[in-house]
Structures are given as structure tokens and as C-alpha cells.
PDB file of C-alpha atoms in Angstrom:
ATOM      1  CA  MET A   1     390.959 237.781  75.242  1.00 46.00           C
ATOM      2  CA  ALA A   2     386.927 238.005  76.291  1.00 62.00           C
ATOM      3  CA  ALA A   3     388.950 237.880  80.131  1.00 63.00           C
ATOM      4  CA  ASP A   4     391.169 240.976  79.481  1.00 70.00           C
ATOM      5  CA  ARG A   5     387.961 242.837  78.101  1.00 76.00           C
ATOM      6  CA  ARG A   6     386.041 241.912  81.364  1.00 77.00           C
ATOM      7  CA  SER A   7     388.656 243.671  83.026  1.00 79.00           C
ATOM      8  CA  SER A   8     389.105 246.779  81.308  1.00 83.00           C
ATOM      9  CA  TRP A   9     384.865 246.658  81.974  1.00 83.00           C
ATOM     10  CA  LEU A  10     385.212 246.390  85.499  1.00 86.00           C
ATOM     11  CA  LYS A  11     388.205 248.738  86.146  1.00 83.00           C
ATOM     12  CA  GLY A  12     386.177 251.497  84.813  1.00 84.00           C
ATOM     13  CA  VAL A  13     383.029 250.912  87.259  1.00 92.00           C
ATOM     14  CA  LEU A  14     385.119 249.004  90.198  1.00 95.00           C
ATOM     15  CA  ASP A  15     384.981 252.153  92.208  1.00 95.00           C
ATOM     16  CA  LEU A  16     381.252 252.462  91.218  1.00 96.00           C
ATOM     17  CA  LEU A  17     380.460 248.973  92.858  1.00 96.00           C
ATOM     18  CA  VAL A  18     382.504 249.160  96.162  1.00 97.00           C
ATOM     19  CA  LEU A  19     380.897 252.357  96.832  1.00 97.00           C
ATOM     20  CA  SER A  20     377.765 251.146  96.038  1.00 96.00           C
ATOM     21  CA  ARG A  21     378.543 247.935  98.031  1.00 96.00           C
ATOM     22  CA  LEU A  22     378.774 249.373 101.381  1.00 97.00           C
ATOM     23  CA  THR A  23     375.278 251.477 101.304  1.00 96.00           C
ATOM     24  CA  ASP A  24     374.416 248.162 103.567  1.00 91.00           C
ATOM     25  CA  GLY A  25     376.684 248.780 106.299  1.00 95.00           C
ATOM     26  CA  GLU A  26     380.494 248.710 106.823  1.00 96.00           C
ATOM     27  CA  SER A  27     382.340 245.928 105.507  1.00 97.00           C
ATOM     28  CA  TYR A  28     386.280 244.769 105.375  1.00 95.00           C
ATOM     29  CA  GLY A  29     388.046 243.791 101.845  1.00 95.00           C
ATOM     30  CA  TYR A  30     387.283 239.859 101.345  1.00 94.00           C
ATOM     31  CA  GLU A  31     383.549 240.803 102.457  1.00 96.00           C
ATOM     32  CA  ILE A  32     383.625 242.948  99.777  1.00 97.00           C
ATOM     33  CA  ALA A  33     385.090 240.889  97.049  1.00 96.00           C
ATOM     34  CA  LYS A  34     383.052 238.074  97.874  1.00 96.00           C
ATOM     35  CA  ALA A  35     380.039 239.939  97.276  1.00 96.00           C
ATOM     36  CA  LEU A  36     381.179 241.456  94.243  1.00 94.00           C
ATOM     37  CA  ALA A  37     382.344 237.693  92.949  1.00 94.00           C
ATOM     38  CA  GLU A  38     378.790 236.377  93.718  1.00 95.00           C
ATOM     39  CA  ALA A  39     377.267 238.924  91.618  1.00 94.00           C
ATOM     40  CA  GLY A  40     378.660 237.369  88.070  1.00 90.00           C
ATOM     41  CA  LEU A  41     381.583 239.980  88.427  1.00 90.00           C
ATOM     42  CA  GLY A  42     384.338 237.689  89.013  1.00 88.00           C
ATOM     43  CA  GLU A  43     387.009 237.344  91.271  1.00 90.00           C
ATOM     44  CA  ILE A  44     388.607 240.421  92.527  1.00 91.00           C
ATOM     45  CA  LYS A  45     391.953 240.087  93.887  1.00 91.00           C
ATOM     46  CA  GLY A  46     393.349 242.046  95.990  1.00 90.00           C
ATOM     47  CA  GLY A  47     395.557 243.499  94.454  1.00 92.00           C
ATOM     48  CA  THR A  48     392.961 245.110  92.913  1.00 92.00           C
ATOM     49  CA  LEU A  49     390.344 245.866  95.393  1.00 95.00           C
ATOM     50  CA  TYR A  50     392.696 247.263  98.007  1.00 95.00           C
ATOM     51  CA  PRO A  51     394.282 250.517  95.518  1.00 95.00           C
ATOM     52  CA  VAL A  52     390.323 251.789  94.708  1.00 96.00           C
ATOM     53  CA  LEU A  53     389.772 251.387  98.376  1.00 97.00           C
ATOM     54  CA  ASN A  54     392.654 253.243  99.241  1.00 97.00           C
ATOM     55  CA  ARG A  55     391.813 255.764  96.152  1.00 96.00           C
ATOM     56  CA  LEU A  56     388.284 255.914  98.150  1.00 98.00           C
ATOM     57  CA  GLU A  57     389.535 256.936 101.805  1.00 97.00           C
ATOM     58  CA  GLU A  58     391.911 259.397 100.195  1.00 97.00           C
ATOM     59  CA  ALA A  59     389.018 261.088  98.558  1.00 97.00           C
ATOM     60  CA  ALA A  60     386.865 260.736 101.599  1.00 98.00           C
ATOM     61  CA  LEU A  61     384.327 259.111  99.158  1.00 98.00           C
ATOM     62  CA  VAL A  62     384.770 256.193 102.414  1.00 98.00           C
ATOM     63  CA  GLU A  63     386.230 256.065 106.525  1.00 98.00           C
ATOM     64  CA  ALA A  64     388.056 252.650 107.558  1.00 97.00           C
ATOM     65  CA  GLU A  65     388.713 251.578 111.260  1.00 96.00           C
ATOM     66  CA  PHE A  66     391.306 248.559 111.970  1.00 95.00           C
ATOM     67  CA  ARG A  67     389.445 246.588 114.333  1.00 92.00           C
ATOM     68  CA  ALA A  68     392.279 243.843 116.421  1.00 90.00           C
ATOM     69  CA  ALA A  69     390.348 240.260 115.992  1.00 84.00           C
ATOM     70  CA  GLU A  70     390.580 237.587 119.234  1.00 85.00           C
ATOM     71  CA  ARG A  71     391.794 234.807 116.399  1.00 87.00           C
ATOM     72  CA  GLY A  72     393.080 235.498 113.372  1.00 82.00           C
ATOM     73  CA  PRO A  73     394.652 238.818 111.193  1.00 87.00           C
ATOM     74  CA  GLY A  74     392.877 242.300 112.214  1.00 89.00           C
ATOM     75  CA  ARG A  75     390.225 243.940 110.025  1.00 93.00           C
ATOM     76  CA  ARG A  76     390.101 247.031 108.230  1.00 95.00           C
ATOM     77  CA  TYR A  77     386.612 248.316 107.924  1.00 97.00           C
ATOM     78  CA  TYR A  78     385.511 250.258 104.944  1.00 98.00           C
ATOM     79  CA  ARG A  79     381.689 252.566 105.765  1.00 97.00           C
ATOM     80  CA  LEU A  80     380.554 254.944 103.301  1.00 97.00           C
ATOM     81  CA  THR A  81     380.807 259.186 104.003  1.00 98.00           C
ATOM     82  CA  PRO A  82     378.011 261.009 103.346  1.00 97.00           C
ATOM     83  CA  LEU A  83     380.112 262.582 100.527  1.00 98.00           C
ATOM     84  CA  GLY A  84     380.767 258.641  99.854  1.00 97.00           C
ATOM     85  CA  ARG A  85     376.878 258.354  99.284  1.00 97.00           C
ATOM     86  CA  GLU A  86     376.581 261.912  97.131  1.00 96.00           C
ATOM     87  CA  ARG A  87     379.233 260.569  95.253  1.00 96.00           C
ATOM     88  CA  LEU A  88     377.178 257.384  94.607  1.00 97.00           C
ATOM     89  CA  ALA A  89     374.281 258.958  93.746  1.00 95.00           C
ATOM     90  CA  ALA A  90     375.506 260.822  90.830  1.00 94.00           C
ATOM     91  CA  GLU A  91     377.535 258.606  89.666  1.00 94.00           C
ATOM     92  CA  SER A  92     375.111 255.730  89.495  1.00 94.00           C
ATOM     93  CA  GLY A  93     373.044 257.535  87.451  1.00 92.00           C
ATOM     94  CA  ALA A  94     375.812 258.631  84.752  1.00 92.00           C
ATOM     95  CA  TRP A  95     377.046 255.257  84.220  1.00 92.00           C
ATOM     96  CA  LEU A  96     373.170 254.186  83.499  1.00 93.00           C
ATOM     97  CA  THR A  97     372.699 256.565  81.183  1.00 92.00           C
ATOM     98  CA  PHE A  98     375.866 255.362  79.411  1.00 91.00           C
ATOM     99  CA  HIS A  99     374.862 251.795  79.778  1.00 90.00           C
ATOM    100  CA  ARG A 100     371.414 252.131  78.584  1.00 93.00           C
ATOM    101  CA  ALA A 101     373.006 253.920  75.544  1.00 93.00           C
ATOM    102  CA  VAL A 102     375.400 251.063  74.725  1.00 90.00           C
ATOM    103  CA  GLN A 103     372.457 248.744  75.235  1.00 92.00           C
ATOM    104  CA  THR A 104     370.470 250.891  72.615  1.00 93.00           C
ATOM    105  CA  MET A 105     373.563 250.576  70.505  1.00 92.00           C
ATOM    106  CA  LEU A 106     374.020 246.950  71.030  1.00 91.00           C
ATOM    107  CA  SER A 107     370.390 245.951  70.489  1.00 88.00           C
ATOM    108  CA  PRO A 108     369.274 244.974  66.894  1.00 83.00           C
ATOM    109  CA  GLY A 109     368.248 248.240  64.766  1.00 75.00           C
ATOM    110  CA  GLY A 110     370.045 250.003  67.316  1.00 65.00           C
ATOM    111  CA  THR A 111     370.407 253.782  67.393  1.00 63.00           C
ATOM    112  CA  THR A 112     371.966 256.475  69.161  1.00 53.00           C
ATOM    113  CA  PRO A 113     369.433 258.032  71.407  1.00 50.00           C
TER     114      PRO A 113
END
């Protein structure tokens, strides 16, 4: 049951986390998933991550470029657009406000801010 809950929480913030991962430069899907897992968010499968990347690309928040590899399959690299940076800044602030409200409510004696 805890894994189901965690999955629900992640769905609400995964777009924002992917945008955040791209602030330091371009990356490809596996590398993004690996960074999210290393951050403690658990394994993000391709069936979850790639629809997010496609949705972000359709919304012009990221741009993608396919690059062939000398060995092995090519990769699709993603990078933030200026609109993606703007959205990340706005949504990060909203998320942090929400997080603080939840944290306050979960603290002993928590009340609404």
C-alpha cells in the first residue's frame, strides 16, 4: 500500500522533477531516470518517464534531439526551453508552498499556515 501511495505522490510532481533535472543541461531518458532514483525517488520506468517527456515536449517546455551512436542504439536528448525554465520557476514556488502546508499539518500540533 505504501508503494501505491508513493506512486500517487510522484505522479503529482514528476513533470516538475524532470524539468528540474534538465536545469544543468541536456540529458536522455535513462540518465534522467537514474538521477531520480539516486535522489531517492525510486525506479521510474520508461512507461512512466517517456510519456512525461513527450508531454513536456508537446507543451514546448523541453526540446528533443535524436543522436545516433557509434555503438548501440541512438539516444534522444532533452533540454529545457526558455518556457520550460519559466514554468519550472513558477511551479517550484507553488510546490514548495504546498509542501510547507503539508509539512505544517503533519507536524505535532500542526495547524494551517
